[in-house]
mmCIF file of C-alpha atoms in Angstrom:
data_model
loop_
_atom_site.group_PDB
_atom_site.id
_atom_site.type_symbol
_atom_site.label_atom_id
_atom_site.label_comp_id
_atom_site.label_asym_id
_atom_site.label_seq_id
_atom_site.Cartn_x
_atom_site.Cartn_y
_atom_site.Cartn_z
ATOM 1 C CA MET A 100 -14.221 85.813 86.183
ATOM 2 C CA SER A 101 -11.343 85.561 83.706
ATOM 3 C CA ALA A 102 -9.764 88.734 85.136
ATOM 4 C CA ALA A 103 -9.898 87.335 88.663
ATOM 5 C CA ARG A 104 -7.970 84.189 87.745
ATOM 6 C CA PRO A 105 -4.717 85.947 86.732
ATOM 7 C CA SER A 106 -4.928 88.053 89.897
ATOM 8 C CA THR A 107 -5.380 84.956 92.061
ATOM 9 C CA THR A 108 -2.541 83.204 90.240
ATOM 10 C CA ARG A 109 -0.207 86.143 90.867
ATOM 11 C CA ARG A 110 -1.049 86.147 94.574
ATOM 12 C CA VAL A 111 -0.398 82.414 94.821
ATOM 13 C CA LEU A 112 2.917 82.815 93.045
ATOM 14 C CA LYS A 113 3.905 85.697 95.335
ATOM 15 C CA VAL A 114 3.097 83.618 98.419
ATOM 16 C CA HIS A 115 5.079 80.732 96.974
ATOM 17 C CA LEU A 116 8.028 83.051 96.261
ATOM 18 C CA VAL A 117 7.960 84.440 99.809
ATOM 19 C CA LEU A 118 7.888 80.931 101.304
ATOM 20 C CA VAL A 119 10.832 79.836 99.167
ATOM 21 C CA TYR A 120 12.889 82.858 100.213
ATOM 22 C CA VAL A 121 11.984 82.304 103.860
ATOM 23 C CA PHE A 122 13.057 78.671 103.608
ATOM 24 C CA LEU A 123 16.354 79.647 101.960
ATOM 25 C CA TYR A 124 17.428 82.696 103.924
ATOM 26 C CA VAL A 125 15.896 82.590 107.410
ATOM 27 C CA PRO A 126 18.349 79.898 108.615
ATOM 28 C CA ILE A 127 21.235 82.003 107.290
ATOM 29 C CA ALA A 128 19.861 85.114 108.997
ATOM 30 C CA VAL A 129 19.537 83.201 112.279
ATOM 31 C CA LEU A 130 23.137 81.999 111.982
ATOM 32 C CA VAL A 131 24.392 85.558 111.395
ATOM 33 C CA LEU A 132 22.314 86.863 114.321
ATOM 34 C CA LEU A 133 23.576 84.195 116.725
ATOM 35 C CA SER A 134 27.161 84.968 115.776
ATOM 36 C CA PHE A 135 26.686 88.190 117.793
ATOM 37 C CA ASN A 136 25.272 86.315 120.800
ATOM 38 C CA ARG A 137 26.970 87.380 124.028
ATOM 39 C CA ALA A 138 26.705 84.047 125.847
ATOM 40 C CA GLY A 139 28.312 80.766 124.881
ATOM 41 C CA LEU A 140 24.955 79.203 124.115
ATOM 42 C CA PRO A 141 24.727 78.546 120.373
ATOM 43 C CA THR A 142 20.932 78.868 120.065
ATOM 44 C CA VAL A 143 19.705 81.076 122.934
ATOM 45 C CA TRP A 144 19.961 84.852 122.571
ATOM 46 C CA THR A 145 21.374 86.621 125.644
ATOM 47 C CA GLY A 146 22.619 89.936 124.245
ATOM 48 C CA PHE A 147 24.580 91.607 121.464
ATOM 49 C CA SER A 148 28.381 91.331 121.438
ATOM 50 C CA PHE A 149 31.404 91.221 119.089
ATOM 51 C CA ASP A 150 33.303 88.939 121.487
ATOM 52 C CA TRP A 151 33.265 85.914 119.181
ATOM 53 C CA TYR A 152 34.706 87.900 116.285
ATOM 54 C CA VAL A 153 37.470 89.186 118.577
ATOM 55 C CA LYS A 154 38.151 85.598 119.601
ATOM 56 C CA LEU A 155 38.360 84.575 115.941
ATOM 57 C CA ALA A 156 41.018 87.223 115.325
ATOM 58 C CA SER A 157 43.291 85.556 117.893
ATOM 59 C CA ALA A 158 42.598 81.922 116.989
ATOM 60 C CA GLY A 159 45.784 80.526 115.417
ATOM 61 C CA PRO A 160 44.345 77.438 113.663
ATOM 62 C CA ILE A 161 41.496 79.457 112.161
ATOM 63 C CA LEU A 162 43.787 82.205 110.889
ATOM 64 C CA SER A 163 46.126 79.588 109.419
ATOM 65 C CA ALA A 164 43.213 77.869 107.667
ATOM 66 C CA ALA A 165 41.961 81.224 106.372
ATOM 67 C CA LYS A 166 45.408 81.989 104.944
ATOM 68 C CA ASN A 167 45.462 78.589 103.240
ATOM 69 C CA SER A 168 42.014 79.208 101.747
ATOM 70 C CA ILE A 169 43.117 82.571 100.372
ATOM 71 C CA ILE A 170 46.269 81.045 98.853
ATOM 72 C CA VAL A 171 44.260 78.225 97.277
ATOM 73 C CA ALA A 172 41.529 80.564 96.001
ATOM 74 C CA ILE A 173 43.998 83.025 94.444
ATOM 75 C CA GLY A 174 46.071 80.272 92.842
ATOM 76 C CA ALA A 175 43.056 78.401 91.488
ATOM 77 C CA THR A 176 41.498 81.646 90.249
ATOM 78 C CA LEU A 177 44.588 82.677 88.296
ATOM 79 C CA ILE A 178 44.973 79.268 86.651
ATOM 80 C CA SER A 179 41.293 78.725 85.891
ATOM 81 C CA THR A 180 40.763 82.279 84.626
ATOM 82 C CA ILE A 181 43.632 82.040 82.149
ATOM 83 C CA LEU A 182 42.772 78.534 80.932
ATOM 84 C CA GLY A 183 39.010 79.145 81.008
ATOM 85 C CA THR A 184 39.333 82.336 78.958
ATOM 86 C CA MET A 185 41.479 80.526 76.398
ATOM 87 C CA LEU A 186 38.953 77.675 76.291
ATOM 88 C CA ALA A 187 36.040 80.069 75.797
ATOM 89 C CA PHE A 188 37.865 81.901 73.000
ATOM 90 C CA GLY A 189 38.764 78.631 71.266
ATOM 91 C CA LEU A 190 35.202 77.323 71.462
ATOM 92 C CA GLU A 191 33.771 80.531 70.031
ATOM 93 C CA ARG A 192 36.301 80.657 67.187
ATOM 94 C CA GLY A 193 36.114 76.960 66.352
ATOM 95 C CA ARG A 194 33.477 74.935 64.604
ATOM 96 C CA PRO A 195 30.297 74.201 66.607
ATOM 97 C CA SER A 196 30.515 70.762 68.181
ATOM 98 C CA GLY A 197 27.971 69.087 70.429
ATOM 99 C CA LEU A 198 30.695 66.935 71.951
ATOM 100 C CA LEU A 199 32.803 69.943 72.903
ATOM 101 C CA GLU A 200 29.783 71.749 74.332
ATOM 102 C CA ALA A 201 28.905 68.690 76.435
ATOM 103 C CA SER A 202 32.490 68.350 77.657
ATOM 104 C CA LEU A 203 32.379 71.975 78.832
ATOM 105 C CA VAL A 204 29.138 71.512 80.772
ATOM 106 C CA ALA A 205 30.097 68.121 82.253
ATOM 107 C CA PRO A 206 32.370 69.412 85.077
ATOM 108 C CA MET A 207 29.547 71.667 86.283
ATOM 109 C CA ILE A 208 27.033 68.822 86.628
ATOM 110 C CA ILE A 209 29.324 66.024 87.817
ATOM 111 C CA PRO A 210 28.857 65.587 91.589
ATOM 112 C CA ASP A 211 31.715 67.029 93.628
ATOM 113 C CA ILE A 212 32.307 63.704 95.353
ATOM 114 C CA VAL A 213 32.868 61.986 91.979
ATOM 115 C CA MET A 214 35.329 64.645 90.844
ATOM 116 C CA ALA A 215 37.104 64.518 94.206
ATOM 117 C CA ILE A 216 37.568 60.748 93.998
ATOM 118 C CA ALA A 217 38.723 61.001 90.371
ATOM 119 C CA LEU A 218 41.299 63.671 91.203
ATOM 120 C CA LEU A 219 42.548 61.744 94.238
ATOM 121 C CA THR A 220 42.910 58.632 92.076
ATOM 122 C CA PHE A 221 44.804 60.653 89.480
ATOM 123 C CA TYR A 222 47.183 62.048 92.096
ATOM 124 C CA THR A 223 47.714 58.548 93.487
ATOM 125 C CA MET A 224 48.578 57.225 90.029
ATOM 126 C CA LEU A 225 51.143 60.008 89.659
ATOM 127 C CA GLN A 226 52.404 59.314 93.209
ATOM 128 C CA ALA A 227 52.063 63.032 93.893
ATOM 129 C CA THR A 228 52.544 64.423 97.382
ATOM 130 C CA LEU A 229 49.307 65.991 98.542
ATOM 131 C CA GLY A 230 49.252 69.547 99.835
ATOM 132 C CA LEU A 231 48.052 73.033 98.990
ATOM 133 C CA HIS A 232 49.395 72.680 95.444
ATOM 134 C CA THR A 233 47.173 69.670 94.757
ATOM 135 C CA ILE A 234 44.133 71.531 96.099
ATOM 136 C CA ILE A 235 44.938 74.498 93.847
ATOM 137 C CA ILE A 236 45.169 72.288 90.766
ATOM 138 C CA ALA A 237 41.974 70.423 91.705
ATOM 139 C CA HIS A 238 40.031 73.660 92.242
ATOM 140 C CA ALA A 239 41.375 75.049 88.964
ATOM 141 C CA VAL A 240 40.070 71.980 87.143
ATOM 142 C CA PHE A 241 36.705 72.448 88.849
ATOM 143 C CA ASN A 242 36.526 76.172 88.045
ATOM 144 C CA ILE A 243 37.600 76.177 84.388
ATOM 145 C CA ALA A 244 34.133 75.269 83.107
ATOM 146 C CA PHE A 245 32.475 78.066 85.114
ATOM 147 C CA VAL A 246 35.019 80.625 83.900
ATOM 148 C CA ALA A 247 34.579 79.537 80.284
ATOM 149 C CA ALA A 248 30.788 79.784 80.556
ATOM 150 C CA VAL A 249 30.915 83.368 81.877
ATOM 151 C CA VAL A 250 33.528 84.539 79.369
ATOM 152 C CA ARG A 251 31.611 82.962 76.477
ATOM 153 C CA ALA A 252 28.588 85.074 77.429
ATOM 154 C CA ARG A 253 30.696 88.155 76.669
ATOM 155 C CA LEU A 254 32.184 86.673 73.513
ATOM 156 C CA LYS A 255 28.706 86.085 72.085
ATOM 157 C CA ASN A 256 28.529 89.803 71.290
ATOM 158 C CA PHE A 257 32.187 90.263 70.359
ATOM 159 C CA ASP A 258 32.913 91.439 66.809
ATOM 160 C CA PHE A 259 35.514 88.962 65.577
ATOM 161 C CA SER A 260 36.113 91.070 62.475
ATOM 162 C CA LEU A 261 38.255 93.260 64.759
ATOM 163 C CA ILE A 262 40.762 90.408 64.949
ATOM 164 C CA GLU A 263 41.016 90.287 61.154
ATOM 165 C CA ALA A 264 41.393 94.054 61.009
ATOM 166 C CA SER A 265 44.182 93.914 63.594
ATOM 167 C CA ALA A 266 45.954 91.207 61.595
ATOM 168 C CA ASP A 267 45.639 93.300 58.412
ATOM 169 C CA LEU A 268 47.357 96.160 60.247
ATOM 170 C CA GLY A 269 50.317 93.898 61.062
ATOM 171 C CA ALA A 270 49.581 92.920 64.670
ATOM 172 C CA GLY A 271 50.477 89.390 65.725
ATOM 173 C CA PRO A 272 48.101 87.021 67.568
ATOM 174 C CA VAL A 273 49.453 87.876 71.029
ATOM 175 C CA ARG A 274 49.353 91.631 70.483
ATOM 176 C CA THR A 275 45.882 91.360 68.957
ATOM 177 C CA PHE A 276 44.588 89.482 71.978
ATOM 178 C CA VAL A 277 46.177 91.864 74.496
ATOM 179 C CA ARG A 278 45.321 95.136 72.700
ATOM 180 C CA VAL A 279 42.022 94.284 70.983
ATOM 181 C CA VAL A 280 40.283 91.239 72.456
ATOM 182 C CA LEU A 281 41.127 91.474 76.160
ATOM 183 C CA PRO A 282 39.926 95.085 76.704
ATOM 184 C CA GLN A 283 36.565 94.141 75.170
ATOM 185 C CA ILE A 284 36.016 91.020 77.280
ATOM 186 C CA LEU A 285 37.750 92.217 80.463
ATOM 187 C CA PRO A 286 34.528 92.737 82.490
ATOM 188 C CA GLY A 287 33.519 89.162 81.727
ATOM 189 C CA VAL A 288 36.978 87.856 82.624
ATOM 190 C CA VAL A 289 36.962 89.722 85.947
ATOM 191 C CA ALA A 290 33.448 88.494 86.744
ATOM 192 C CA ALA A 291 34.515 84.933 85.921
ATOM 193 C CA GLY A 292 37.592 85.294 88.132
ATOM 194 C CA LEU A 293 35.522 86.520 91.073
ATOM 195 C CA LEU A 294 33.129 83.614 90.621
ATOM 196 C CA ALA A 295 36.082 81.186 90.548
ATOM 197 C CA PHE A 296 37.509 82.776 93.708
ATOM 198 C CA THR A 297 34.188 82.367 95.512
ATOM 199 C CA LEU A 298 33.752 78.750 94.425
ATOM 200 C CA SER A 299 37.295 77.864 95.466
ATOM 201 C CA PHE A 300 37.155 79.720 98.795
ATOM 202 C CA ASP A 301 33.942 77.925 99.821
ATOM 203 C CA GLU A 302 34.661 74.466 98.364
ATOM 204 C CA PHE A 303 35.017 71.605 100.861
ATOM 205 C CA ILE A 304 34.639 68.131 99.319
ATOM 206 C CA ILE A 305 37.350 68.357 96.661
ATOM 207 C CA ALA A 306 39.715 70.111 99.081
ATOM 208 C CA TYR A 307 39.069 67.451 101.733
ATOM 209 C CA PHE A 308 39.982 64.620 99.349
ATOM 210 C CA THR A 309 43.018 66.270 97.753
ATOM 211 C CA ALA A 310 44.580 67.897 100.844
ATOM 212 C CA GLY A 311 47.682 66.568 102.535
ATOM 213 C CA PRO A 312 47.918 65.490 106.185
ATOM 214 C CA GLY A 313 48.164 68.018 108.987
ATOM 215 C CA SER A 314 47.188 71.647 109.301
ATOM 216 C CA ALA A 315 49.568 72.851 106.571
ATOM 217 C CA SER A 316 46.934 72.144 103.899
ATOM 218 C CA THR A 317 43.773 72.667 105.958
ATOM 219 C CA THR A 318 41.433 75.179 104.356
ATOM 220 C CA LEU A 319 38.795 77.229 106.143
ATOM 221 C CA PRO A 320 35.805 74.985 105.235
ATOM 222 C CA MET A 321 37.822 71.989 106.437
ATOM 223 C CA GLN A 322 38.566 73.795 109.695
ATOM 224 C CA ILE A 323 34.870 74.576 110.168
ATOM 225 C CA TYR A 324 34.025 70.913 109.597
ATOM 226 C CA ALA A 325 36.617 69.852 112.186
ATOM 227 C CA MET A 326 35.206 72.305 114.729
ATOM 228 C CA ILE A 327 31.523 71.552 114.140
ATOM 229 C CA ARG A 328 31.968 67.845 114.929
ATOM 230 C CA PHE A 329 32.152 68.843 118.600
ATOM 231 C CA GLY A 330 28.978 70.945 118.425
ATOM 232 C CA VAL A 331 27.845 74.313 117.108
ATOM 233 C CA THR A 332 29.205 77.282 119.049
ATOM 234 C CA PRO A 333 28.896 81.060 118.538
ATOM 235 C CA GLU A 334 32.517 81.002 117.402
ATOM 236 C CA ILE A 335 31.568 78.697 114.521
ATOM 237 C CA ASN A 336 28.601 80.949 113.735
ATOM 238 C CA ALA A 337 30.957 83.942 113.587
ATOM 239 C CA LEU A 338 33.390 82.068 111.353
ATOM 240 C CA ALA A 339 30.589 80.976 109.023
ATOM 241 C CA THR A 340 29.359 84.581 108.888
ATOM 242 C CA VAL A 341 32.809 85.805 107.829
ATOM 243 C CA VAL A 342 32.968 83.173 105.067
ATOM 244 C CA LEU A 343 29.451 84.148 103.988
ATOM 245 C CA GLY A 344 30.418 87.816 103.888
ATOM 246 C CA VAL A 345 33.451 87.163 101.682
ATOM 247 C CA SER A 346 31.369 85.049 99.308
ATOM 248 C CA VAL A 347 28.516 87.552 99.083
ATOM 249 C CA PHE A 348 30.902 90.447 98.468
ATOM 250 C CA ALA A 349 32.651 88.619 95.612
ATOM 251 C CA LEU A 350 29.339 87.577 94.074
ATOM 252 C CA ILE A 351 27.948 91.125 94.250
ATOM 253 C CA VAL A 352 31.004 92.497 92.451
ATOM 254 C CA ALA A 353 30.779 89.729 89.845
ATOM 255 C CA GLN A 354 27.056 90.391 89.417
ATOM 256 C CA ARG A 355 27.682 94.083 88.789
ATOM 257 C CA LEU A 356 30.308 93.280 86.182
ATOM 258 C CA GLU A 357 28.397 90.485 84.450
ATOM 259 C CA PRO A 358 25.672 92.685 82.882
ATOM 260 C CA ARG A 359 28.436 94.753 81.285
ATOM 261 C CA ALA A 360 29.956 91.522 80.024
ATOM 262 C CA VAL A 361 26.725 90.398 78.378
ATOM 263 C CA ARG A 362 25.922 93.675 76.638
#
């Protein structure tokens, strides 16, 4: 009787797990499948074709938005990775503080809409001209906390006595960081950078609020939103599939690096 209960519990949990995965991933699988639909009908399958991907390759506004997203993602990744790594190192070397820990977690739990409004208000106070540069700065602010969290996971197992040994041998702080610290935490830094790139490439709300007028600062998620207001088409499905593929690839690489960072 007692042996049957754990077995029944495991089966229930397995069924629950399967249902959750079905709920999460079946809609995505349907979207990817319909992106190869031959006909122009967004929901009725009529045959396999790459026509919509070929059409994407010649769509000027989409290519321009994709270029903007790449520029924003690279810029935000570089800034947030540098600042986030410095923040993580400072937090690990400094005295434990509940206030500092809370301030690090806060950007990750604040709703995107709140952060977007706050950043737009800040730019308005500075009378800054909105454009790709304001999106890059906004995404960097959003990503710093995530970068710091990933890098700190690697620093948890870092032997800080190596820094003292390097100083005893005459190396300065900069040389010590470049020659001693950075090689040890590099997998974590790269994983954090890939995560920041993915978050920035996919982000919509903050970009929408901090972008300038016109197509010069339109990112790919903003372009998808503009297109989907007129209805879902196989072209939008194909575009969403490309964005999904970029995100999944970056996350897989980051996932493979992260275990090395935590060891």
